mmCIF file of C-alpha atoms in Angstrom:
data_model
loop_
_atom_site.group_PDB
_atom_site.id
_atom_site.type_symbol
_atom_site.label_atom_id
_atom_site.label_comp_id
_atom_site.label_asym_id
_atom_site.label_seq_id
_atom_site.Cartn_x
_atom_site.Cartn_y
_atom_site.Cartn_z
ATOM 1 C CA MET A 1 -54.603 -49.078 9.277
ATOM 2 C CA GLU A 2 -53.655 -46.017 11.280
ATOM 3 C CA ILE A 3 -50.887 -46.484 13.853
ATOM 4 C CA ASN A 4 -49.757 -43.844 16.308
ATOM 5 C CA ILE A 5 -45.975 -43.554 16.491
ATOM 6 C CA ILE A 6 -44.638 -41.790 19.550
ATOM 7 C CA ARG A 7 -41.006 -40.767 19.717
ATOM 8 C CA GLU A 8 -39.704 -40.426 23.248
ATOM 9 C CA LYS A 9 -36.662 -40.877 25.445
ATOM 10 C CA ARG A 10 -36.340 -44.659 25.549
ATOM 11 C CA ARG A 11 -34.002 -47.432 24.409
ATOM 12 C CA SER A 12 -36.333 -49.914 22.773
ATOM 13 C CA PHE A 13 -39.497 -50.221 20.739
ATOM 14 C CA GLU A 14 -42.813 -50.888 22.474
ATOM 15 C CA LEU A 15 -45.870 -51.951 20.505
ATOM 16 C CA ARG A 16 -49.318 -52.088 22.113
ATOM 17 C CA VAL A 17 -52.869 -52.282 20.910
ATOM 18 C CA THR A 18 -55.142 -50.555 23.396
ATOM 19 C CA ASP A 19 -58.881 -50.334 22.760
ATOM 20 C CA GLY A 20 -58.279 -51.396 19.172
ATOM 21 C CA THR A 21 -55.692 -48.696 18.477
ATOM 22 C CA PRO A 22 -52.072 -49.650 17.757
ATOM 23 C CA VAL A 23 -49.422 -47.446 19.353
ATOM 24 C CA LEU A 24 -45.707 -47.792 18.672
ATOM 25 C CA ARG A 25 -43.322 -46.059 21.073
ATOM 26 C CA VAL A 26 -39.803 -45.665 19.697
ATOM 27 C CA PRO A 27 -36.540 -43.966 20.698
ATOM 28 C CA LYS A 28 -36.325 -40.336 19.586
ATOM 29 C CA LYS A 29 -33.646 -41.023 16.958
ATOM 30 C CA THR A 30 -35.620 -43.768 15.203
ATOM 31 C CA THR A 31 -36.090 -43.070 11.487
ATOM 32 C CA ASP A 32 -39.434 -43.429 9.736
ATOM 33 C CA ALA A 33 -37.979 -46.327 7.737
ATOM 34 C CA GLU A 34 -36.962 -48.185 10.921
ATOM 35 C CA ALA A 35 -40.403 -47.697 12.456
ATOM 36 C CA GLU A 36 -42.147 -48.810 9.248
ATOM 37 C CA GLU A 37 -39.941 -51.917 9.008
ATOM 38 C CA PHE A 38 -40.772 -52.841 12.602
ATOM 39 C CA LEU A 39 -44.480 -52.406 11.913
ATOM 40 C CA ARG A 40 -44.225 -54.463 8.723
ATOM 41 C CA LYS A 41 -42.667 -57.337 10.665
ATOM 42 C CA HIS A 42 -45.392 -57.149 13.304
ATOM 43 C CA ARG A 43 -48.373 -56.503 11.008
ATOM 44 C CA ARG A 44 -49.998 -59.913 11.580
ATOM 45 C CA TRP A 45 -49.701 -59.514 15.365
ATOM 46 C CA ILE A 46 -51.321 -56.073 15.152
ATOM 47 C CA GLU A 47 -54.147 -57.356 12.926
ATOM 48 C CA ASN A 48 -54.805 -60.260 15.311
ATOM 49 C CA ARG A 49 -54.982 -57.920 18.298
ATOM 50 C CA ILE A 50 -57.361 -55.544 16.522
ATOM 51 C CA SER A 51 -59.526 -58.452 15.366
ATOM 52 C CA SER A 52 -59.657 -59.850 18.893
ATOM 53 C CA TYR A 53 -60.653 -56.440 20.253
ATOM 54 C CA GLU A 54 -63.437 -56.094 17.658
ATOM 55 C CA LYS A 55 -64.783 -59.580 18.488
ATOM 56 C CA GLN A 56 -64.797 -58.688 22.190
ATOM 57 C CA LYS A 57 -66.718 -55.496 21.439
ATOM 58 C CA GLU A 58 -69.319 -57.499 19.483
ATOM 59 C CA ILE A 59 -69.680 -59.943 22.378
ATOM 60 C CA GLU A 60 -70.059 -57.072 24.847
ATOM 61 C CA ALA A 61 -72.670 -55.358 22.660
ATOM 62 C CA SER A 62 -74.736 -58.538 22.476
ATOM 63 C CA ALA A 63 -74.531 -59.236 26.228
ATOM 64 C CA GLU A 64 -77.938 -59.019 27.852
ATOM 65 C CA PRO A 65 -77.773 -56.744 30.915
ATOM 66 C CA LEU A 66 -78.821 -58.191 34.234
ATOM 67 C CA THR A 67 -81.745 -56.618 36.017
ATOM 68 C CA VAL A 68 -81.053 -54.917 39.328
ATOM 69 C CA GLU A 69 -82.876 -57.788 41.029
ATOM 70 C CA GLU A 70 -80.763 -60.395 39.221
ATOM 71 C CA LEU A 71 -77.602 -58.550 40.251
ATOM 72 C CA ARG A 72 -78.765 -58.507 43.892
ATOM 73 C CA GLU A 73 -79.452 -62.241 43.698
ATOM 74 C CA ILE A 74 -76.014 -62.944 42.207
ATOM 75 C CA ALA A 75 -74.340 -60.764 44.863
ATOM 76 C CA GLY A 76 -76.240 -62.644 47.567
ATOM 77 C CA LYS A 77 -75.076 -65.996 46.217
ATOM 78 C CA ALA A 78 -71.513 -64.681 45.950
ATOM 79 C CA ALA A 79 -71.634 -63.501 49.592
ATOM 80 C CA VAL A 80 -72.210 -67.123 50.632
ATOM 81 C CA TYR A 81 -70.295 -69.146 48.033
ATOM 82 C CA ILE A 82 -67.055 -67.170 47.730
ATOM 83 C CA PRO A 83 -66.322 -66.998 51.498
ATOM 84 C CA GLU A 84 -66.877 -70.783 51.640
ATOM 85 C CA ARG A 85 -64.262 -71.270 48.902
ATOM 86 C CA VAL A 86 -61.882 -68.803 50.582
ATOM 87 C CA GLY A 87 -62.251 -70.708 53.868
ATOM 88 C CA TYR A 88 -61.626 -74.030 52.162
ATOM 89 C CA PHE A 89 -58.513 -72.930 50.270
ATOM 90 C CA ALA A 90 -57.116 -70.864 53.159
ATOM 91 C CA GLY A 91 -57.318 -73.993 55.308
ATOM 92 C CA VAL A 92 -55.608 -76.154 52.696
ATOM 93 C CA MET A 93 -52.933 -73.507 52.105
ATOM 94 C CA GLY A 94 -52.395 -72.709 55.784
ATOM 95 C CA LEU A 95 -53.186 -69.008 55.362
ATOM 96 C CA LYS A 96 -55.103 -66.484 57.466
ATOM 97 C CA TYR A 97 -57.022 -63.616 55.911
ATOM 98 C CA GLY A 98 -58.987 -60.607 57.088
ATOM 99 C CA ARG A 99 -62.357 -59.380 55.876
ATOM 100 C CA ILE A 100 -64.023 -60.594 52.670
ATOM 101 C CA THR A 101 -65.993 -58.052 50.626
ATOM 102 C CA ILE A 102 -68.137 -58.793 47.582
ATOM 103 C CA ARG A 103 -68.295 -55.936 45.052
ATOM 104 C CA ARG A 104 -69.505 -55.213 41.559
ATOM 105 C CA GLN A 105 -66.500 -54.048 39.600
ATOM 106 C CA LYS A 106 -65.767 -53.130 36.029
ATOM 107 C CA THR A 107 -62.099 -54.042 35.872
ATOM 108 C CA LYS A 108 -61.117 -56.454 38.650
ATOM 109 C CA TRP A 109 -62.144 -59.972 39.597
ATOM 110 C CA GLY A 110 -60.454 -59.832 42.978
ATOM 111 C CA SER A 111 -57.912 -58.025 45.095
ATOM 112 C CA CYS A 112 -55.984 -58.451 48.328
ATOM 113 C CA SER A 113 -55.090 -55.521 50.573
ATOM 114 C CA SER A 114 -51.878 -55.193 52.566
ATOM 115 C CA LYS A 115 -53.986 -55.886 55.684
ATOM 116 C CA GLY A 116 -55.070 -59.258 54.279
ATOM 117 C CA ASN A 117 -58.595 -58.194 53.351
ATOM 118 C CA LEU A 118 -59.975 -59.844 50.233
ATOM 119 C CA ASN A 119 -62.346 -58.360 47.658
ATOM 120 C CA PHE A 120 -64.171 -60.299 44.950
ATOM 121 C CA ASN A 121 -66.376 -59.296 42.039
ATOM 122 C CA CYS A 122 -69.903 -60.689 42.418
ATOM 123 C CA LEU A 123 -70.009 -61.345 38.653
ATOM 124 C CA LEU A 124 -67.628 -64.262 39.245
ATOM 125 C CA MET A 125 -70.815 -66.195 40.024
ATOM 126 C CA LEU A 126 -71.516 -66.154 36.264
ATOM 127 C CA ALA A 127 -68.233 -67.996 35.613
ATOM 128 C CA PRO A 128 -67.547 -71.728 35.955
ATOM 129 C CA PRO A 129 -66.638 -72.919 39.491
ATOM 130 C CA GLU A 130 -63.021 -73.621 38.524
ATOM 131 C CA VAL A 131 -62.640 -69.989 37.433
ATOM 132 C CA ILE A 132 -63.982 -68.773 40.783
ATOM 133 C CA ASP A 133 -61.567 -71.093 42.589
ATOM 134 C CA SER A 134 -58.637 -69.813 40.531
ATOM 135 C CA ILE A 135 -59.406 -66.208 41.519
ATOM 136 C CA VAL A 136 -59.763 -67.228 45.171
ATOM 137 C CA VAL A 137 -56.393 -69.035 45.063
ATOM 138 C CA HIS A 138 -54.792 -66.102 43.222
ATOM 139 C CA GLU A 139 -55.877 -63.611 45.882
ATOM 140 C CA LEU A 140 -54.941 -65.907 48.763
ATOM 141 C CA CYS A 141 -51.452 -66.303 47.292
ATOM 142 C CA HIS A 142 -51.088 -62.524 47.563
ATOM 143 C CA LEU A 143 -51.195 -62.969 51.336
ATOM 144 C CA ARG A 144 -47.741 -64.517 50.994
ATOM 145 C CA TYR A 145 -46.454 -62.829 47.805
ATOM 146 C CA LEU A 146 -47.322 -59.216 47.044
ATOM 147 C CA ASP A 147 -46.130 -59.467 43.436
ATOM 148 C CA HIS A 148 -46.719 -61.832 40.521
ATOM 149 C CA GLY A 149 -43.174 -63.247 40.566
ATOM 150 C CA SER A 150 -42.039 -66.841 40.239
ATOM 151 C CA GLY A 151 -42.761 -67.720 43.884
ATOM 152 C CA PHE A 152 -46.306 -66.411 43.530
ATOM 153 C CA ARG A 153 -46.841 -68.289 40.282
ATOM 154 C CA SER A 154 -45.493 -71.546 41.731
ATOM 155 C CA MET A 155 -47.842 -71.264 44.678
ATOM 156 C CA VAL A 156 -50.851 -70.517 42.464
ATOM 157 C CA LEU A 157 -50.096 -73.514 40.237
ATOM 158 C CA LYS A 158 -49.608 -75.783 43.267
ATOM 159 C CA TYR A 159 -53.180 -75.157 44.415
ATOM 160 C CA CYS A 160 -54.736 -74.458 41.028
ATOM 161 C CA PRO A 161 -52.946 -76.516 38.340
ATOM 162 C CA ASP A 162 -55.422 -75.402 35.634
ATOM 163 C CA TYR A 163 -54.815 -71.710 36.397
ATOM 164 C CA ASP A 164 -53.621 -70.893 32.867
ATOM 165 C CA ASP A 165 -56.831 -72.361 31.402
ATOM 166 C CA THR A 166 -59.042 -70.409 33.790
ATOM 167 C CA GLU A 167 -57.104 -67.224 33.120
ATOM 168 C CA LYS A 168 -57.619 -67.784 29.393
ATOM 169 C CA TRP A 169 -61.350 -68.332 29.991
ATOM 170 C CA LEU A 170 -61.575 -64.995 31.812
ATOM 171 C CA LYS A 171 -59.667 -63.191 29.057
ATOM 172 C CA GLU A 172 -62.047 -64.601 26.450
ATOM 173 C CA ASN A 173 -65.293 -64.196 28.410
ATOM 174 C CA GLY A 174 -64.684 -61.696 31.186
ATOM 175 C CA ARG A 175 -65.612 -58.555 29.261
ATOM 176 C CA ALA A 176 -68.947 -60.104 28.305
ATOM 177 C CA LEU A 177 -69.656 -60.779 31.996
ATOM 178 C CA ILE A 178 -68.768 -57.193 32.952
ATOM 179 C CA ALA A 179 -70.985 -55.922 30.120
ATOM 180 C CA ARG A 180 -73.955 -57.542 31.882
ATOM 181 C CA LEU A 181 -73.855 -55.006 34.739
ATOM 182 C CA PRO A 182 -77.111 -53.034 34.681
ATOM 183 C CA ALA A 183 -76.732 -49.433 33.507
ATOM 184 C CA GLU A 184 -78.904 -48.185 36.412
ATOM 185 C CA VAL A 185 -76.438 -49.547 38.934
ATOM 186 C CA GLY A 186 -73.340 -48.192 37.219
ATOM 187 C CA ARG A 187 -70.003 -49.918 36.908
ATOM 188 C CA SER A 188 -67.450 -49.243 39.604
#
């Protein structure tokens, strides 16, 4: 297994696997032996991450793309369903929001602007309802907390106790949903 080792001005080791490629960032003075020992200790973690990436790629490759018409239909359903869920949760949470926009996105399920405008990925309609609700709650919580700190997390869990399960579902299945975007439409 090939691993990129990058020596740079830093104090600690950082190991990441991005797009199936392991990268180890180490302090400049780290010896080859120290880097190799660190990698030996973390070999199983690296192998698991690479394996997970390869499985995700297989799932993405086997995902059947939506037709442009199917995507329009899904976006239309999202334009009705998601604002209803936002309205419901905003009322329960005592929050006010701005505009709601439904998009087709490659990397995000939702976002909240500093002006309180909310954006949601139309492909959420392919996920279970509890996953949609968790994204709605997540974005609404950003109206009060701009970060993902402990206050934010507490608020999310108050209104969506199964948030960790829905987040796991999206990590396991989200790339396959994104892979269903039609090539003719592009992925933005």
